[in-house]
Amino acid sequence: MSAVLTRSPVWRALARDAARAHSGALLRDDPGRAERYSLALDDLLVDFSRHPLTDATRDRLLELARERGVPERIEALFTGAVVNESEGRPALHTALRSAPDASVVVGGEDVVPQVHRELERMAALVEGLRAGEVGGYDGRPIRHVVNIGIGGSEAGVTMAHEALARGDEPLRLHTVSGVDGRELAAVWQRIDPAATLFCVASKSFTTLETLTNARTAWAWLAAEAGRAVPEQFAGISADDSAMARFGLPEARRFRIWPWVGGRYSLPSAMGLPLAATVGMARFRELQAGMREVDRHFREASLAENIPVMLGLLGAWQIGLGGVTGHVALPYHPGLRRLPAYLQQLDMESLGKSATRDGEPVDYPTGTSFWGEVGNNAQHSFFQWLHQGTGRVIAELQVPCDEADLPADHRGLTLASALGQAQALAHGQAPAGEGAAAAHRAYEGGRPVTLVLFRRLDARSLGRLIALHEHRVFVQASIWGINPFDQWGVELGKQVAKGLIPAARGEAEPPATADAATRQALAWAQRQRGGA
Ligand code: F6P
């Protein structure tokens, strides 16, 4: 498939386009491009006029989308076809937030009723918790929820909670992800054992970090209560029998399905700890925002389709234009964790070097993805964005509403974001000759996506998430790679498993350990005072 892409005349023409345009110059010469190269969805505006795009390039990108079967791939995604080829299954995250009267038949069974049944079960627990009707081992109501999970079984909950919690919620959320027991120990200090629900979130229910933390939490709670307390645990997984073996009561076992990727699972029961803390209403709003983007993605023409255009721009500039990264810059402190969430979505989905049919790619695919609250980033890595030799897509995400800000603060965030966007696009020619002028020159022409929306709330957050899910899908479709598997994470896990006895100082390193690993193990042993 890679050969097909690189042999495509339109791809070759796009290679020539990639070397040419400077977005600042384009904007100067054609002010009308701001409107022409922006797309709106309700109050959300996505402005890609600061990308080096011309009308001819846009036409070629749209032709490329048709040539690579993007419309067919979109339809396949929504209708439950096997779009995750290496694992032989569909990727039905859109079904997780579908309307109850929708229908997606997989293997002869409509998955939508199952999805809604599980959401209803989750809602019942959430309402009970929030009403103070669910008690702990001494009868007092649950007031803390601890999410034990990692990656896609944690990042969305943490990110959305940070964005949506107002601080007056009846339950407090705590999250534990890493295998280092200090994280859990810190949580013990902040919770009341008799008033805590532990949610063990793991699609596979085999993840080392999560299962280790879950067992420790189980034992800790049993020690506090003087007996095992399964009713203060809930589980979310695609493996019901593993949850049962762990000891979770049936009423507290929530199901997701093999066709939900962990990083796409937030709108399912994986969102239970989020819904318990911010409420079912906001959880449903989050789903509604996602659903709006799903509808847009499925129904809008290619040229008017926001995720399609963003995906095409990414595939083109990364594949052919020397762009080596994507940086997310939310201009709102509540979106502090959004870059990390999108990082997993982007890098786990697009970090592939083989096409869907197993051919090595001969063009760059996924890049580094990172980010930070935009205003803070201006005072750390923006120097690199403006004058470094690297080239990345800078995506500024800016809510417009300022009604809740003190008067002196109004306008400052928007001005900061727009100022940076303009500087990145236009740059500044050196004023004069010599070293001083060179140090003050900005090349400009940096690709910038500006995302403006009315305010940060559950709906707008849902839209942002779904926009990126589908943008990633389009990029993957152009490059011919599978965005729904992640085989690359397995090897390190396997090697680590074999090293545990030696890392604990209980055994010699396995024969497979190389010299560098042996040296590190021995060094660590000496630092611990071992042999
Ligand atoms: O190691 C990566 C990964 O498999 C992610 O894809 C996933 O979100 C995370 O680990 C957690 O997996 P699980 O939900 O199965 O515990």
Coordinates of C-alpha atoms and ligand atoms in Angstrom, one line a residue:
M1 CA 0.0 0.0 0.0
S2 CA 2.9 2.4 0.7
A3 CA 4.1 2.0 -2.8
V4 CA 0.6 2.9 -4.0
L5 CA 0.7 6.2 -2.1
T6 CA 4.2 7.2 -3.2
R7 CA 3.5 6.3 -6.8
S8 CA 0.3 8.4 -6.8
P9 CA 0.7 11.4 -9.2
V10 CA -1.4 13.5 -6.9
W11 CA 0.9 12.6 -3.9
R12 CA 3.9 13.6 -6.0
A13 CA 2.3 16.9 -7.0
L14 CA 1.6 17.5 -3.3
A15 CA 5.4 16.9 -2.6
R16 CA 6.1 19.8 -4.9
D17 CA 3.4 22.0 -3.2
A18 CA 4.9 21.2 0.2
A19 CA 8.1 23.0 -0.5
R20 CA 6.5 26.2 -1.8
A21 CA 4.1 28.3 0.1
H22 CA 4.7 30.6 3.1
S23 CA 1.4 31.0 5.0
G24 CA 2.2 34.5 6.1
A25 CA 2.8 35.6 2.6
L26 CA -0.3 33.9 1.4
L27 CA -2.4 35.7 4.0
R28 CA -0.9 39.1 3.1
D29 CA -1.6 38.6 -0.6
D30 CA -5.1 37.1 -0.1
P31 CA -7.0 38.3 3.0
G32 CA -10.0 36.4 1.8
R33 CA -8.3 33.1 2.6
A34 CA -9.1 33.5 6.3
E35 CA -12.7 33.0 5.5
R36 CA -12.2 30.5 2.7
Y37 CA -9.9 28.3 4.9
S38 CA -12.0 28.2 8.0
L39 CA -14.9 25.8 8.8
A40 CA -17.5 26.3 11.5
L41 CA -19.6 23.8 13.4
D42 CA -22.1 25.7 15.5
D43 CA -20.0 27.9 17.8
L44 CA -16.7 26.1 16.9
L45 CA -14.5 27.7 14.3
V46 CA -11.5 25.9 12.9
D47 CA -9.2 28.3 11.0
F48 CA -6.5 26.6 9.0
S49 CA -5.7 29.7 6.9
R50 CA -2.3 29.8 8.5
H51 CA -1.3 26.5 6.8
P52 CA 0.7 26.8 3.6
L53 CA -2.4 25.8 1.6
T54 CA -3.4 27.2 -1.8
D55 CA -6.6 26.5 -3.7
A56 CA -4.7 24.1 -6.0
T57 CA -3.2 22.2 -3.1
R58 CA -6.6 22.0 -1.4
D59 CA -8.0 20.5 -4.6
R60 CA -5.2 18.0 -4.7
L61 CA -5.7 17.1 -1.1
L62 CA -9.3 16.4 -1.7
E63 CA -8.4 14.3 -4.7
L64 CA -6.0 12.4 -2.6
A65 CA -8.8 11.8 0.0
R66 CA -10.9 10.3 -2.7
E67 CA -8.1 8.3 -4.1
R68 CA -7.2 6.9 -0.7
G69 CA -10.8 5.9 -0.1
V70 CA -11.5 8.3 2.8
P71 CA -15.3 8.5 2.3
E72 CA -15.4 4.7 2.2
R73 CA -13.2 4.4 5.3
I74 CA -15.5 6.8 7.1
E75 CA -18.5 4.8 6.2
A76 CA -16.7 1.6 7.2
L77 CA -15.8 3.1 10.6
F78 CA -19.4 4.0 11.4
T79 CA -21.0 0.9 10.2
G80 CA -18.9 -1.6 12.1
A81 CA -16.7 -2.9 9.3
V82 CA -13.3 -4.4 10.3
V83 CA -11.2 -1.2 10.2
N84 CA -8.8 -2.5 12.8
E85 CA -7.4 -5.1 10.4
S86 CA -4.5 -6.4 12.5
E87 CA -6.8 -7.3 15.3
G88 CA -9.6 -8.3 13.0
R89 CA -12.3 -6.1 14.5
P90 CA -14.3 -2.9 14.1
A91 CA -13.5 0.3 16.0
L92 CA -16.9 1.4 17.3
H93 CA -16.2 4.3 19.6
T94 CA -18.9 6.3 17.7
A95 CA -21.4 3.7 18.9
L96 CA -20.5 4.5 22.5
R97 CA -22.1 7.9 22.2
S98 CA -24.7 7.1 19.6
A99 CA -28.4 8.0 20.1
P100 CA -30.4 5.2 21.7
D101 CA -32.4 4.7 18.5
A102 CA -29.3 4.3 16.3
S103 CA -28.3 0.8 15.2
V104 CA -24.9 -0.7 14.4
V105 CA -24.9 -4.4 13.7
V106 CA -21.7 -6.3 14.4
G107 CA -21.6 -10.1 13.9
G108 CA -25.4 -10.1 13.5
E109 CA -26.0 -8.2 16.8
D110 CA -27.0 -4.6 17.2
V111 CA -24.4 -3.1 19.7
V112 CA -26.3 0.1 20.4
P113 CA -28.8 -1.5 22.9
Q114 CA -25.9 -3.2 24.7
V115 CA -24.1 0.2 24.9
H116 CA -27.2 1.9 26.4
R117 CA -27.9 -0.9 28.8
E118 CA -24.4 -0.5 30.2
L119 CA -24.7 3.3 30.3
E120 CA -28.0 2.9 32.2
R121 CA -26.4 0.6 34.8
M122 CA -23.6 3.1 35.2
A123 CA -26.1 6.0 35.5
A124 CA -27.9 4.1 38.3
L125 CA -24.7 3.7 40.3
V126 CA -23.7 7.3 39.6
E127 CA -27.0 8.7 40.8
G128 CA -26.9 6.5 43.9
L129 CA -23.4 7.7 44.7
R130 CA -24.2 11.3 44.2
A131 CA -27.4 11.1 46.3
G132 CA -25.4 9.6 49.1
E133 CA -27.3 6.3 48.9
V134 CA -24.3 4.1 48.4
G135 CA -22.6 3.4 51.7
G136 CA -19.1 2.1 52.6
Y137 CA -18.4 -0.6 55.2
D138 CA -19.5 1.4 58.2
G139 CA -22.7 2.7 56.4
R140 CA -21.5 6.3 55.8
P141 CA -22.0 7.4 52.2
I142 CA -19.2 7.1 49.6
R143 CA -17.5 10.5 49.1
H144 CA -14.3 9.5 47.3
V145 CA -13.8 7.7 44.0
V146 CA -10.3 6.4 43.2
N147 CA -9.7 5.5 39.5
I148 CA -7.1 2.8 39.2
G149 CA -6.1 2.5 35.6
I150 CA -3.5 3.7 33.1
G151 CA -3.3 5.0 29.6
G152 CA -6.7 5.0 27.9
S153 CA -8.2 3.8 31.2
E154 CA -7.1 6.9 33.0
A155 CA -6.1 9.8 30.8
G156 CA -9.6 10.7 29.6
V157 CA -11.1 10.6 33.1
T158 CA -8.3 12.8 34.6
M159 CA -8.4 15.2 31.7
A160 CA -12.1 15.7 31.5
H161 CA -12.4 15.9 35.3
E162 CA -9.9 18.7 35.3
A163 CA -11.8 20.5 32.6
L164 CA -15.3 20.0 33.9
A165 CA -15.2 19.8 37.7
R166 CA -16.2 23.0 39.5
G167 CA -15.0 22.1 42.9
D168 CA -18.4 21.8 44.5
E169 CA -19.1 18.2 43.5
P170 CA -20.3 15.8 46.2
L171 CA -17.6 13.3 45.4
R172 CA -13.9 13.8 45.0
L173 CA -11.9 12.0 42.3
H174 CA -8.4 10.6 42.8
T175 CA -6.5 8.8 40.2
V176 CA -3.7 6.2 40.5
S177 CA -1.9 5.1 37.3
G178 CA 1.7 4.2 37.8
V179 CA 3.1 1.1 39.3
D180 CA 5.2 3.0 41.9
G181 CA 3.3 2.4 45.1
R182 CA 4.0 5.9 46.3
E183 CA 1.1 7.1 44.2
L184 CA -1.3 4.9 46.2
A185 CA 0.3 5.8 49.5
A186 CA -0.4 9.5 48.7
V187 CA -4.0 8.7 48.0
W188 CA -4.4 6.9 51.4
Q189 CA -3.6 10.3 53.0
R190 CA -6.4 12.0 51.1
I191 CA -9.3 9.5 51.4
D192 CA -11.6 8.1 54.1
P193 CA -11.4 4.3 53.6
A194 CA -15.0 3.7 54.6
A195 CA -16.2 6.4 52.2
T196 CA -14.3 5.4 49.1
L197 CA -15.2 3.5 45.9
F198 CA -12.2 2.1 44.0
C199 CA -12.8 1.8 40.2
V200 CA -10.5 -0.7 38.6
A201 CA -10.4 0.4 35.0
S202 CA -8.7 -1.9 32.5
K203 CA -9.9 -3.0 29.1
S204 CA -7.7 -6.1 29.2
F205 CA -7.7 -6.6 33.0
T206 CA -4.2 -7.8 32.7
T207 CA -2.2 -4.5 32.9
L208 CA 0.6 -4.8 35.4
E209 CA 0.3 -1.3 36.9
T210 CA -3.5 -1.5 37.3
L211 CA -3.7 -5.0 38.7
T212 CA -0.8 -4.4 41.1
N213 CA -2.5 -1.2 42.4
A214 CA -5.9 -2.9 42.6
R215 CA -4.6 -5.8 44.7
T216 CA -2.8 -3.3 47.0
A217 CA -6.0 -1.3 47.3
W218 CA -8.0 -4.4 48.0
A219 CA -5.6 -5.5 50.8
W220 CA -5.4 -2.0 52.3
L221 CA -9.1 -1.6 52.5
A222 CA -9.5 -5.1 54.0
A223 CA -7.0 -4.2 56.6
E224 CA -8.8 -0.9 57.4
A225 CA -12.2 -2.5 57.5
G226 CA -11.2 -5.8 59.2
R227 CA -12.7 -7.7 56.3
A228 CA -12.6 -7.8 52.5
V229 CA -14.9 -5.1 51.1
P230 CA -15.8 -6.1 47.5
E231 CA -18.8 -3.8 47.5
Q232 CA -16.4 -0.8 47.6
F233 CA -14.9 -1.8 44.3
A234 CA -16.2 -1.5 40.8
G235 CA -14.6 -2.7 37.6
I236 CA -14.7 -1.6 34.0
S237 CA -13.3 -4.1 31.4
A238 CA -13.9 -6.1 28.3
D239 CA -13.1 -9.3 30.3
D240 CA -16.0 -9.9 32.7
S241 CA -14.6 -13.2 33.9
A242 CA -11.3 -11.6 34.9
M243 CA -13.2 -9.0 36.9
A244 CA -15.2 -11.8 38.5
R245 CA -12.0 -13.8 39.4
F246 CA -10.6 -10.6 41.0
G247 CA -13.6 -10.7 43.3
L248 CA -15.8 -7.9 41.9
P249 CA -19.5 -8.3 42.6
E250 CA -21.6 -8.7 39.4
A251 CA -23.5 -5.5 40.1
R252 CA -20.3 -3.6 40.1
R253 CA -18.8 -5.1 36.9
F254 CA -19.2 -2.8 33.9
R255 CA -18.6 -3.9 30.5
I256 CA -16.8 -2.4 27.5
W257 CA -16.2 -4.4 24.3
P258 CA -13.2 -5.6 22.4
W259 CA -14.1 -3.2 19.6
V260 CA -13.4 -0.1 21.9
G261 CA -9.8 1.0 21.9
G262 CA -8.7 2.1 25.3
R263 CA -7.8 5.6 24.1
Y264 CA -11.3 5.9 22.5
S265 CA -13.2 4.6 25.5
L266 CA -14.0 7.7 27.6
P267 CA -17.7 7.9 26.6
S268 CA -18.3 4.3 27.8
A269 CA -18.4 3.0 31.4
M270 CA -14.7 3.9 31.5
G271 CA -16.1 7.4 32.2
L272 CA -17.8 6.1 35.4
P273 CA -15.4 7.9 37.8
L274 CA -15.8 11.1 35.8
A275 CA -19.6 10.8 35.7
A276 CA -19.7 10.0 39.5
T277 CA -17.8 13.2 40.2
V278 CA -19.1 15.7 37.6
G279 CA -22.6 14.2 37.2
M280 CA -24.4 12.2 34.5
A281 CA -25.7 15.4 32.9
R282 CA -22.3 16.6 32.1
F283 CA -21.2 13.2 31.0
R284 CA -24.1 13.1 28.6
E285 CA -23.3 16.5 27.3
L286 CA -19.8 15.3 26.6
Q287 CA -21.2 12.5 24.6
A288 CA -23.5 14.9 22.8
G289 CA -20.6 17.1 21.8
M290 CA -18.8 14.0 20.4
R291 CA -22.0 12.9 18.6
E292 CA -22.3 16.3 16.9
V293 CA -18.8 15.9 15.5
D294 CA -19.6 12.3 14.5
R295 CA -22.6 13.4 12.5
H296 CA -20.6 16.2 10.9
F297 CA -17.7 13.8 10.0
R298 CA -20.1 11.3 8.5
E299 CA -22.3 13.8 6.6
A300 CA -20.3 16.8 5.6
S301 CA -18.7 16.9 2.1
L302 CA -14.9 16.4 2.1
A303 CA -14.2 20.1 1.5
E304 CA -16.5 21.2 4.4
N305 CA -15.5 18.4 6.7
I306 CA -13.3 19.7 9.6
P307 CA -11.6 16.4 10.6
V308 CA -11.1 15.6 7.0
M309 CA -9.4 18.9 6.2
L310 CA -7.3 18.7 9.4
G311 CA -6.3 15.1 8.7
L312 CA -5.4 16.0 5.1
L313 CA -3.2 18.9 6.2
G314 CA -1.5 16.7 8.8
A315 CA -0.9 13.8 6.4
W316 CA 0.4 16.1 3.7
Q317 CA 2.7 18.3 5.9
I318 CA 4.1 15.4 8.0
G319 CA 4.3 13.0 5.0
L320 CA 5.9 15.4 2.6
G321 CA 6.5 18.8 4.2
G322 CA 9.2 18.1 6.8
V323 CA 6.7 18.7 9.7
T324 CA 8.0 16.6 12.6
G325 CA 5.5 17.4 15.3
H326 CA 2.1 18.6 16.4
V327 CA 1.8 20.7 19.5
A328 CA -1.6 21.3 21.3
L329 CA -1.8 24.7 23.0
P330 CA -5.1 25.1 24.9
Y331 CA -5.6 28.6 26.2
H332 CA -7.5 27.6 29.3
P333 CA -6.1 26.2 32.6
G334 CA -8.9 23.6 32.7
L335 CA -7.5 22.0 29.6
R336 CA -4.1 21.4 31.2
R337 CA -4.3 17.7 30.7
L338 CA -5.8 17.8 27.2
P339 CA -2.3 17.7 25.4
A340 CA -1.4 14.5 27.3
Y341 CA -4.8 12.9 26.4
L342 CA -4.4 13.9 22.7
Q343 CA -0.8 12.7 22.9
Q344 CA -1.8 9.1 23.6
L345 CA -4.6 9.3 21.0
D346 CA -2.2 10.6 18.3
M347 CA 1.0 8.8 19.0
E348 CA -0.5 5.4 19.9
S349 CA -2.7 5.6 16.8
L350 CA -0.2 7.0 14.3
G351 CA 3.1 5.7 15.5
K352 CA 3.3 2.9 12.9
S353 CA 5.8 2.0 10.2
A354 CA 3.9 -0.7 8.4
T355 CA 0.8 -0.2 6.3
R356 CA -2.5 -2.0 7.0
D357 CA -1.4 -4.9 4.7
G358 CA 2.0 -5.1 6.3
E359 CA 4.2 -3.3 3.8
P360 CA 6.9 -1.0 5.3
V361 CA 6.0 2.7 4.8
D362 CA 8.4 4.8 2.8
Y363 CA 7.2 8.2 4.1
P364 CA 6.9 9.7 7.6
T365 CA 3.8 8.8 9.5
G366 CA 3.0 9.8 13.1
T367 CA 5.2 12.5 14.7
S368 CA 5.8 13.7 18.2
F369 CA 2.7 15.2 19.8
W370 CA 2.9 17.2 22.9
G371 CA 1.6 20.4 24.4
E372 CA 1.0 22.7 27.4
V373 CA -1.4 25.4 28.4
G374 CA -0.7 27.9 25.6
N375 CA 0.0 30.9 27.8
N376 CA 2.5 28.9 29.9
A377 CA 4.1 27.5 26.8
Q378 CA 4.8 31.0 25.4
H379 CA 7.3 31.3 28.3
S380 CA 8.9 27.9 27.8
F381 CA 9.0 26.3 24.3
F382 CA 7.6 29.0 22.1
Q383 CA 11.1 30.2 21.4
W384 CA 11.7 26.9 19.7
L385 CA 8.4 27.2 17.7
H386 CA 9.3 30.7 16.5
Q387 CA 13.0 30.4 15.8
G388 CA 14.0 26.8 16.1
T389 CA 15.0 24.8 13.0
G390 CA 12.2 22.2 13.6
R391 CA 8.8 22.6 12.1
V392 CA 5.6 21.6 13.8
I393 CA 1.8 22.2 13.5
A394 CA 0.8 24.5 16.3
E395 CA -2.8 24.1 17.3
L396 CA -4.2 26.8 19.5
Q397 CA -7.5 26.0 21.2
V398 CA -9.1 29.1 22.6
P399 CA -12.5 29.5 24.4
C400 CA -14.0 32.9 23.8
D401 CA -16.2 33.5 26.8
E402 CA -14.7 35.7 29.5
A403 CA -17.8 36.5 31.5
D404 CA -16.4 34.9 34.6
L405 CA -13.0 36.7 34.4
P406 CA -12.1 39.8 36.4
A407 CA -12.2 42.9 34.2
D408 CA -8.4 43.4 34.1
H409 CA -7.9 39.9 32.7
R410 CA -10.4 40.1 29.8
G411 CA -9.0 40.1 26.3
L412 CA -5.6 39.0 27.4
T413 CA -5.9 35.4 26.6
L414 CA -7.4 35.9 23.2
A415 CA -4.8 38.6 22.4
S416 CA -2.0 36.3 23.5
A417 CA -3.2 33.4 21.4
L418 CA -3.8 35.6 18.3
G419 CA -0.6 37.4 18.7
Q420 CA 1.3 34.1 18.8
A421 CA -0.6 32.7 15.8
Q422 CA 0.2 35.8 13.7
A423 CA 3.8 35.8 14.7
L424 CA 4.2 32.1 13.9
A425 CA 2.6 32.6 10.5
H426 CA 4.1 35.8 9.3
G427 CA 7.4 36.0 11.1
Q428 CA 9.5 39.1 10.7
A429 CA 12.2 39.9 8.2
P430 CA 15.6 40.9 9.7
A431 CA 15.8 44.6 10.3
G432 CA 19.2 45.4 8.7
E433 CA 22.3 43.4 8.4
G434 CA 24.6 41.4 10.7
A435 CA 24.3 39.3 13.8
A436 CA 21.9 41.4 15.8
A437 CA 19.4 41.5 12.9
A438 CA 19.8 37.7 12.4
H439 CA 19.0 37.0 16.0
R440 CA 15.8 39.1 15.8
A441 CA 14.5 37.6 12.6
Y442 CA 11.6 35.2 12.5
E443 CA 11.2 33.0 9.4
G444 CA 7.5 32.6 9.9
G445 CA 5.5 30.3 7.8
R446 CA 4.8 28.0 10.7
P447 CA 1.6 26.0 10.2
V448 CA -1.0 27.1 12.7
T449 CA -4.5 25.7 13.4
L450 CA -6.7 28.0 15.4
V451 CA -9.7 26.5 17.1
L452 CA -12.1 29.0 18.7
F453 CA -15.2 28.0 20.6
R454 CA -17.7 29.7 22.9
R455 CA -16.7 28.3 26.2
L456 CA -15.2 25.3 27.9
D457 CA -17.9 23.0 28.9
A458 CA -18.7 19.3 28.5
R459 CA -20.1 19.8 25.0
S460 CA -17.2 21.7 23.6
L461 CA -14.8 19.3 25.2
G462 CA -16.6 16.4 23.6
R463 CA -16.3 18.1 20.2
L464 CA -12.6 18.7 20.6
I465 CA -12.0 15.1 21.5
A466 CA -14.0 13.7 18.6
L467 CA -12.4 16.2 16.1
H468 CA -9.1 14.8 17.0
E469 CA -10.2 11.1 16.9
H470 CA -11.5 11.6 13.4
R471 CA -8.6 13.8 12.3
V472 CA -6.3 10.9 13.4
F473 CA -8.4 8.5 11.5
V474 CA -8.1 10.5 8.3
Q475 CA -4.4 10.8 8.6
A476 CA -4.2 7.1 9.1
S477 CA -6.4 6.5 6.1
I478 CA -4.2 8.7 3.8
W479 CA -1.0 6.9 5.0
G480 CA -2.7 3.5 4.8
I481 CA -1.9 2.6 8.4
N482 CA -4.1 1.1 11.2
P483 CA -4.8 3.7 13.9
F484 CA -6.5 1.2 16.2
D485 CA -3.8 -1.3 17.2
Q486 CA -0.7 -0.6 19.3
W487 CA 1.6 -3.6 19.0
G488 CA 4.6 -1.4 19.7
V489 CA 3.8 -1.3 23.5
E490 CA 4.1 -5.1 23.9
L491 CA 7.8 -5.8 23.7
G492 CA 8.8 -3.6 26.5
K493 CA 6.1 -5.0 28.7
Q494 CA 7.3 -8.6 28.0
V495 CA 10.9 -7.8 28.7
A496 CA 10.0 -6.0 31.9
K497 CA 8.0 -9.0 33.1
G498 CA 11.1 -11.2 32.7
L499 CA 13.2 -8.8 34.7
I500 CA 11.0 -8.5 37.8
P501 CA 12.7 -11.2 39.9
A502 CA 16.1 -9.7 39.2
A503 CA 14.9 -6.2 39.8
R504 CA 13.6 -7.3 43.1
G505 CA 17.0 -8.8 43.9
E506 CA 15.5 -12.2 44.2
A507 CA 17.2 -13.8 41.2
E508 CA 20.0 -13.5 38.7
P509 CA 19.1 -11.6 35.5
P510 CA 17.5 -13.8 32.9
A511 CA 19.7 -15.1 30.1
T512 CA 18.0 -12.7 27.7
A513 CA 19.2 -9.6 29.7
D514 CA 21.9 -7.7 27.8
A515 CA 25.1 -6.3 29.3
A516 CA 23.6 -2.8 29.7
T517 CA 20.6 -4.2 31.5
R518 CA 22.8 -6.4 33.8
Q519 CA 25.0 -3.4 34.6
A520 CA 21.9 -1.3 35.6
L521 CA 20.5 -4.2 37.7
A522 CA 23.8 -4.6 39.5
W523 CA 24.1 -0.9 40.0
A524 CA 20.6 -0.6 41.5
Q525 CA 21.3 -3.5 43.8
R526 CA 24.5 -1.8 45.1
Q527 CA 22.6 1.4 45.8
R528 CA 20.1 -0.6 47.8
G529 CA 22.9 -2.0 49.9
G530 CA 22.5 -5.5 48.3
A531 CA 25.3 -7.8 47.1
Ligands
F6P1 O1 0.3 -0.1 27.1 C1 -0.6 0.6 26.4 C2 -2.0 0.3 26.7 O2 -2.3 -1.0 26.1 C3 -3.0 1.3 26.1 O3 -3.3 1.1 24.8 C4 -4.1 1.2 27.1 O4 -4.9 2.3 27.1 C5 -3.4 1.0 28.4 O5 -2.3 0.2 28.0 C6 -4.2 0.4 29.5 O6 -4.7 -0.9 29.1 P1 -5.8 -1.6 29.8 O7 -7.0 -0.7 29.7 O8 -6.0 -2.9 29.2 O9 -5.4 -1.8 31.3

